[in-house]
mmCIF file of C-alpha atoms in Angstrom:
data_model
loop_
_atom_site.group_PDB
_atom_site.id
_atom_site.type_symbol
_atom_site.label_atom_id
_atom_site.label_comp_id
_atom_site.label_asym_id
_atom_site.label_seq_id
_atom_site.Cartn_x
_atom_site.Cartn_y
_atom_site.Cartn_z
ATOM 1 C CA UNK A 87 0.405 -21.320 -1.039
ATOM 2 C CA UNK A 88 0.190 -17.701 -1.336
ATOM 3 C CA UNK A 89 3.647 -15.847 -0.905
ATOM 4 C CA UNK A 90 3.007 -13.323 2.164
ATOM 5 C CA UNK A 91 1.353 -14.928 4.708
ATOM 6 C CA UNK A 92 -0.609 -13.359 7.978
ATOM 7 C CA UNK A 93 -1.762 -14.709 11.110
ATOM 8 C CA UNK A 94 -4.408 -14.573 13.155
ATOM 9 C CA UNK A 95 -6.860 -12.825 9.836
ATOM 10 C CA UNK A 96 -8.866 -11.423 12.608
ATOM 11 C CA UNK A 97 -8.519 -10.863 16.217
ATOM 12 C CA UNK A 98 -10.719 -9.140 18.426
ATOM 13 C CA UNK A 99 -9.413 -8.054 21.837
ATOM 14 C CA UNK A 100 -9.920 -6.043 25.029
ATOM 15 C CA UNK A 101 -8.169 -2.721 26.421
ATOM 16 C CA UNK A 102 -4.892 -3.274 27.496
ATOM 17 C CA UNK A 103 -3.777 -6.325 26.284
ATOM 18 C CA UNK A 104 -0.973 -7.434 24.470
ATOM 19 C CA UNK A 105 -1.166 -8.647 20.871
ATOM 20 C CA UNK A 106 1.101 -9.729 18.894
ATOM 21 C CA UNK A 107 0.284 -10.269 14.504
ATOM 22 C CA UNK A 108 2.928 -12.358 12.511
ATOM 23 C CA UNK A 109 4.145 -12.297 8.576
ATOM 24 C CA UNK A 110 5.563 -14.931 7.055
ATOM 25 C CA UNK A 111 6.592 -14.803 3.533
ATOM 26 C CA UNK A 112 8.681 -17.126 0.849
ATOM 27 C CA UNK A 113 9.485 -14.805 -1.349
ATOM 28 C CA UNK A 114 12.757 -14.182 -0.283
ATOM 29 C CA UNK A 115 12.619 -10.436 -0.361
ATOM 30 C CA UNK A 116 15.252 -8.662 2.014
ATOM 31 C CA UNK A 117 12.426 -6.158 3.019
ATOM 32 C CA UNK A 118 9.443 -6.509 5.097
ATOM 33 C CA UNK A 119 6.820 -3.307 6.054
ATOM 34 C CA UNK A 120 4.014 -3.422 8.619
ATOM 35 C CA UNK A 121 0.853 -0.952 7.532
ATOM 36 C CA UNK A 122 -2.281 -0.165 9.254
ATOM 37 C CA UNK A 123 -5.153 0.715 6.954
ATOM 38 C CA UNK A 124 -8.256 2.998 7.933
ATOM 39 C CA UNK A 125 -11.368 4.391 6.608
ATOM 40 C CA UNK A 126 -10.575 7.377 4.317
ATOM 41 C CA UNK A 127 -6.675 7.511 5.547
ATOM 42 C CA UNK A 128 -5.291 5.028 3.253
ATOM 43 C CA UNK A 129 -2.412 3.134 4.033
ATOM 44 C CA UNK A 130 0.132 4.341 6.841
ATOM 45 C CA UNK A 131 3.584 2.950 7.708
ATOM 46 C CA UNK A 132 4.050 1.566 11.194
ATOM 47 C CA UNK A 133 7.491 0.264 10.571
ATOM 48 C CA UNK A 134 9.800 -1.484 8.278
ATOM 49 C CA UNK A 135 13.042 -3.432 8.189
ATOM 50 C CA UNK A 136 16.040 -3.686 4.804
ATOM 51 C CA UNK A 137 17.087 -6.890 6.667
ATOM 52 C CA UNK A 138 17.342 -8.428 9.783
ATOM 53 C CA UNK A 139 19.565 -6.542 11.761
ATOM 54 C CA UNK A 140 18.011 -3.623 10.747
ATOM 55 C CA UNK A 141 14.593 -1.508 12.127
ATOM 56 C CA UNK A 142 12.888 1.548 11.504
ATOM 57 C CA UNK A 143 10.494 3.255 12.380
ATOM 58 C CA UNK A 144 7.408 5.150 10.276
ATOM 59 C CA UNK A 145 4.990 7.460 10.079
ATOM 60 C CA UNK A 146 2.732 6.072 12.998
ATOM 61 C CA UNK A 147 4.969 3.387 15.288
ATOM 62 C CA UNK A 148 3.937 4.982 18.859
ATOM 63 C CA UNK A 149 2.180 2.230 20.594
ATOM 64 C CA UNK A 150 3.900 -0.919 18.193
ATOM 65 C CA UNK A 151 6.930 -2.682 17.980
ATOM 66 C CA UNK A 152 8.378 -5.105 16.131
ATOM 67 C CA UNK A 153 10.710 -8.053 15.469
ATOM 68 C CA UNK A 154 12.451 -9.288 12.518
ATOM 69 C CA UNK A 155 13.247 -13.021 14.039
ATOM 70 C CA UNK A 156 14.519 -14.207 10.204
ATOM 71 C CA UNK A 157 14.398 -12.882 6.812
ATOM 72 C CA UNK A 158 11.135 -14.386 6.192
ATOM 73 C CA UNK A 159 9.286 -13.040 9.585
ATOM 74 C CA UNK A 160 8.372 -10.054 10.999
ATOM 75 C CA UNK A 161 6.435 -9.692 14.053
ATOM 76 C CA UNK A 162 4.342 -6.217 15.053
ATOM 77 C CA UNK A 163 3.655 -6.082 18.627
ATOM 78 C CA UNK A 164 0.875 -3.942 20.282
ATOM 79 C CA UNK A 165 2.263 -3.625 23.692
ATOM 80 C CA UNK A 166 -1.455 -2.215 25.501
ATOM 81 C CA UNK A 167 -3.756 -2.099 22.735
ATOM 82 C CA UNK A 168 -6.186 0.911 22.735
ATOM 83 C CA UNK A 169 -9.698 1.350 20.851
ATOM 84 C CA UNK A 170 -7.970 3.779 18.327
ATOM 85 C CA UNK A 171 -5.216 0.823 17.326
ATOM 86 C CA UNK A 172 -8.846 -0.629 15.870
ATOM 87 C CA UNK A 173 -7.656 -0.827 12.118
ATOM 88 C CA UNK A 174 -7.021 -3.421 8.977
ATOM 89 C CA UNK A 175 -3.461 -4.624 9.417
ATOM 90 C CA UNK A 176 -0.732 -5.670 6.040
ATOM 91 C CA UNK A 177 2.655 -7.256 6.094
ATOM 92 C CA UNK A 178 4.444 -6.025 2.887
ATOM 93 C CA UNK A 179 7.382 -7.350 1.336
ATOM 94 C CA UNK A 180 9.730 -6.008 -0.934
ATOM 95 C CA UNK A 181 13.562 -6.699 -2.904
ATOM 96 C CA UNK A 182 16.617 -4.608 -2.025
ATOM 97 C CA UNK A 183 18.098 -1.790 -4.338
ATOM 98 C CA UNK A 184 18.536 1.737 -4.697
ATOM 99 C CA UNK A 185 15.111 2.176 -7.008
ATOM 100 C CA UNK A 186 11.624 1.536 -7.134
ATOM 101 C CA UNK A 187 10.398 -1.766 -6.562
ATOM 102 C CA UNK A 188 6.754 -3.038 -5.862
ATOM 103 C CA UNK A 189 5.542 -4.331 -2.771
ATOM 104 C CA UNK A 190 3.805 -7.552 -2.084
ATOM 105 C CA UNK A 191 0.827 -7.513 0.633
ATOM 106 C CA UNK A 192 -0.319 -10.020 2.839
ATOM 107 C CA UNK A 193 -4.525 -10.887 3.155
ATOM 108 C CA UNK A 194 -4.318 -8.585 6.240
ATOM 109 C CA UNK A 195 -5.460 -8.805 9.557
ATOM 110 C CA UNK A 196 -8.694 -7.040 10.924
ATOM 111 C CA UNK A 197 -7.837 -6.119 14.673
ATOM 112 C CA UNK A 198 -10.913 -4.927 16.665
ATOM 113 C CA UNK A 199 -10.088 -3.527 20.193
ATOM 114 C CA UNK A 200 -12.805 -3.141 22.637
ATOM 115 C CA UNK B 167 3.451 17.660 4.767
ATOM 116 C CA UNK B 168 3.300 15.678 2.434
ATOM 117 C CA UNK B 169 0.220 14.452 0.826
ATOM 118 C CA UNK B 170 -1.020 12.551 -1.757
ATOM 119 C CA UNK B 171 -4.902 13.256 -2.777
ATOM 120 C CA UNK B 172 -7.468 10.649 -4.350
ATOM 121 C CA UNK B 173 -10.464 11.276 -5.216
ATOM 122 C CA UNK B 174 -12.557 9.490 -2.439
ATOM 123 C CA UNK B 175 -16.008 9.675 -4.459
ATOM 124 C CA UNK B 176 -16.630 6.323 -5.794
ATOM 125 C CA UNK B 177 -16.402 6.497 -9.725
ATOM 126 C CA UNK B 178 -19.440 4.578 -11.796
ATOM 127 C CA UNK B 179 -19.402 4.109 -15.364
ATOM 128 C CA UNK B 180 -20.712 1.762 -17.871
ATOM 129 C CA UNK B 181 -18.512 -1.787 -18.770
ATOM 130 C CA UNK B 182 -16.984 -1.005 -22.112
ATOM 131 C CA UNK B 183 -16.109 2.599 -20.941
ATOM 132 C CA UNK B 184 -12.906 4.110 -20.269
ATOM 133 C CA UNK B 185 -12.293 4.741 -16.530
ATOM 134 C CA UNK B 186 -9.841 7.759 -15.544
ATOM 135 C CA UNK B 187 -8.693 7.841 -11.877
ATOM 136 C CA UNK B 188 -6.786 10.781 -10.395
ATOM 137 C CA UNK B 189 -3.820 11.220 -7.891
ATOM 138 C CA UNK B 190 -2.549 14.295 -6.872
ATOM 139 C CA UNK B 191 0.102 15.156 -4.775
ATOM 140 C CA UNK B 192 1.894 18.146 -2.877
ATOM 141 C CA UNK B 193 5.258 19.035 -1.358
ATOM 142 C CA UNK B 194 6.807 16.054 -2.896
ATOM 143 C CA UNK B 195 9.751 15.519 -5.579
ATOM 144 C CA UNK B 196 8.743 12.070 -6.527
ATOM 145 C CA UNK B 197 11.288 9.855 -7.920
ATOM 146 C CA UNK B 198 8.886 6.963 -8.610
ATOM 147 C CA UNK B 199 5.123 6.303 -8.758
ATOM 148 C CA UNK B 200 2.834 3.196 -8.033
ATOM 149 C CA UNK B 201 -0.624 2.149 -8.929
ATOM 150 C CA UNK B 202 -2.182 -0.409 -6.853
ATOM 151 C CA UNK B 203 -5.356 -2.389 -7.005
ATOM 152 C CA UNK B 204 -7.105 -3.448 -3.885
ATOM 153 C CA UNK B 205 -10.320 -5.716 -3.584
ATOM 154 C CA UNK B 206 -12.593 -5.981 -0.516
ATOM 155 C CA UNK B 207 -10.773 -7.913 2.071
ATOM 156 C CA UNK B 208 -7.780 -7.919 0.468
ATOM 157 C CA UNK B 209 -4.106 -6.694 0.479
ATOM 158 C CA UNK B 210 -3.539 -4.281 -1.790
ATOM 159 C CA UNK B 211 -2.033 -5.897 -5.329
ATOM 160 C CA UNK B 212 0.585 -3.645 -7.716
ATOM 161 C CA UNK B 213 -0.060 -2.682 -11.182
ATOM 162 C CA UNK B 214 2.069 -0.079 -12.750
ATOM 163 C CA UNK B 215 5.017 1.411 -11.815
ATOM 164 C CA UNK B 216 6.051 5.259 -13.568
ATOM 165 C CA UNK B 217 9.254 6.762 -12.961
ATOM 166 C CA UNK B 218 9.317 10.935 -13.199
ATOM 167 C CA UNK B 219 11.362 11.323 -16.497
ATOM 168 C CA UNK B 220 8.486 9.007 -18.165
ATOM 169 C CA UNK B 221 5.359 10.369 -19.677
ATOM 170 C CA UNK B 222 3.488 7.509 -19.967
ATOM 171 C CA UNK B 223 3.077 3.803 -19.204
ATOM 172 C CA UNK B 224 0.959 0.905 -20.562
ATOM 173 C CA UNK B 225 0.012 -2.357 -19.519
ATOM 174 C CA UNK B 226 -2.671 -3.850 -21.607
ATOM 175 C CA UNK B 227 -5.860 -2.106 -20.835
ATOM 176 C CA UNK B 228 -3.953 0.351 -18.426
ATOM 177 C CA UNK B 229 -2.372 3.207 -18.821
ATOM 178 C CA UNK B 230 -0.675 5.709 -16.554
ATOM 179 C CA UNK B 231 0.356 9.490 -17.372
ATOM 180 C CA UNK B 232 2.661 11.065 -15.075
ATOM 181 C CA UNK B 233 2.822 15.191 -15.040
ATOM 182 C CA UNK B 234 5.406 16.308 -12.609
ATOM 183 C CA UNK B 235 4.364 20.054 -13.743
ATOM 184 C CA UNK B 236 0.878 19.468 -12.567
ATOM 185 C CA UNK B 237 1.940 16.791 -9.787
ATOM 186 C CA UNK B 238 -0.757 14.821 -11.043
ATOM 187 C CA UNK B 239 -0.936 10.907 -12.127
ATOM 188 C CA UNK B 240 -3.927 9.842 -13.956
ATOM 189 C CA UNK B 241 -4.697 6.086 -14.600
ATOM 190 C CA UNK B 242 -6.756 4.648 -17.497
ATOM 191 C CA UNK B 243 -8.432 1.577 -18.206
ATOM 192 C CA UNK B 244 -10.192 1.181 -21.369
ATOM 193 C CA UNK B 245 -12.648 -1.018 -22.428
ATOM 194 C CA UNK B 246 -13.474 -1.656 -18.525
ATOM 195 C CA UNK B 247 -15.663 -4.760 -17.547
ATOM 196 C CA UNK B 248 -17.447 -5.455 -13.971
ATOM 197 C CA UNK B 249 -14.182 -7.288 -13.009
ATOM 198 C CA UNK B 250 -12.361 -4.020 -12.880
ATOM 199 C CA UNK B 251 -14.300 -3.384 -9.762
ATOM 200 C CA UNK B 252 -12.122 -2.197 -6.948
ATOM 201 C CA UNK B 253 -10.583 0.504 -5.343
ATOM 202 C CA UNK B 254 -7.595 1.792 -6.860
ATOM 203 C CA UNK B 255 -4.119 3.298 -4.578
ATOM 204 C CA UNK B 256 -1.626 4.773 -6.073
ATOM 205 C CA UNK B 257 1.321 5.518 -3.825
ATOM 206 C CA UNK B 258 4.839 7.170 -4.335
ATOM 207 C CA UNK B 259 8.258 7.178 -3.263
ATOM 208 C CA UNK B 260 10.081 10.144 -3.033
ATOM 209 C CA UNK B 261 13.567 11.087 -3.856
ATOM 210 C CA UNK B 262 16.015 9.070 -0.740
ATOM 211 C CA UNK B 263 13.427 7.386 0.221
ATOM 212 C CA UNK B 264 14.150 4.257 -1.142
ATOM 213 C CA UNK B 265 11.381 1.533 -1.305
ATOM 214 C CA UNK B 266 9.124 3.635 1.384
ATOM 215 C CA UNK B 267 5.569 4.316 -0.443
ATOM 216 C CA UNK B 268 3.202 6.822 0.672
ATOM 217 C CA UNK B 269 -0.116 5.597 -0.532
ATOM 218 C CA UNK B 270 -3.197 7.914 -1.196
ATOM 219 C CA UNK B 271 -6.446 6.698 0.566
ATOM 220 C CA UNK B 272 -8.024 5.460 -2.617
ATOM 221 C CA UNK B 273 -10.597 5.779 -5.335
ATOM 222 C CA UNK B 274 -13.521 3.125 -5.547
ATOM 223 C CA UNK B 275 -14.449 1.819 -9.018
ATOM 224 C CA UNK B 276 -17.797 0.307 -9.598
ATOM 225 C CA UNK B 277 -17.869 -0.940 -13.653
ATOM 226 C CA UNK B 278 -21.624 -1.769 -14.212
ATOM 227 C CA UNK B 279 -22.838 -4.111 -16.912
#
């Protein structure tokens, strides 16, 4: 079973709505990203979480939120989606410390909004 | 800002060939610097990892060079085969901010028999 997990892998939805993606992941890793990646933009951070109790946001959150309900999910929430929230979506993981570690994606999740 | 440039032609070369990939970045002191390797459809997967006081970093057929003078990372592979085919992200984390990548948009590899 693959380590970071994503659900739905695509979702196409209208104008307004609210969506909400979900990561799941048994690696154990304290911390947990959400990303949105576009054309020719690369990979942006929406927000990320050290551990459960604790949120931030990133480069791009307006229009998301999130929720950390255990150490192994982590929700991102678009509250009234919008045609410009149209974008490839990861789930990340990564271990605690004060240096460099690597991050572990999930498959993604292709979010068309109409 | 800060900003972290790819080259977003796609490079082509023959299998057997050495690929070179550029990053280049601005306004940054980067403590730490990541090479990633992304196929169609996928989540991006890491590679290589290069801290500032290094020069240089291997990993069988990879290498990465690390020039905080130029702010430049290049990234190698040698003896490349169609199954290198991907596009390539290198991202990096910057001095306090711990385990928070900035990723550059990407370079496309196409290895041709």
């Amino acid at each position: 079973d693959a380590d970071v997990t994503q659900t739905p892998r695509n979702r196409i939805t209208k104008t307004g709505k609210r969506i909400m993606l979900e990561c799941s992941q048994t690696k154990g890793h304290d911390r947990m990203y959400w990303y949105r990646q576009d054309p020719g933009l690369g990979l942006r951070l929406i927000y990320y979480s050290f551990d459960v109790k604790d949120i931030n946001k990133g480069e791009i959150s307006d229009g998301y939120s999130v929720s950390r309900q255990a150490q192994a999910k982590f929700s991102l929430s678009l509250e009234s989606a919008i045609p410009n929230q149209t974008a490839l979506y990861f789930c990340a993981t990564g271990t605690s410390g004060s240096f460099a570690d690597t991050q572990y994606f999930g498959p993604g999740t292709r979010l068309t909004v109409l | 800002s800060q900003k972290i440039e790819q080259n977003s032609e796609a490079l082509n070369i023959q299998e057997g060939k050495t690929a070179t990939l550029t990053c280049n970045y601005t306004n940054y002191s980067p403590a730490y610097l990541q090479w990633y390797r992304q196929d169609p459809g996928r989540g991006p997967v890491f590679l290589l990892l290069i801290r500032e006081n290094e020069k240089e970093k291997r990993k069988e057929r990879l290498k990465v060079t690390f020039d905080t003078t130029l702010k430049q990372s290049l990234f190698h592979i040698t003896a490349s085969q169609p199954a290198d085919s991907a596009t390539y992200l290198c991202a990096l984390e910057w001095s306090g901010g711990y385990n928070k990548l900035i990723f550059g948009a990407g370079t496309r590899l196409a290895v041709h028999p």
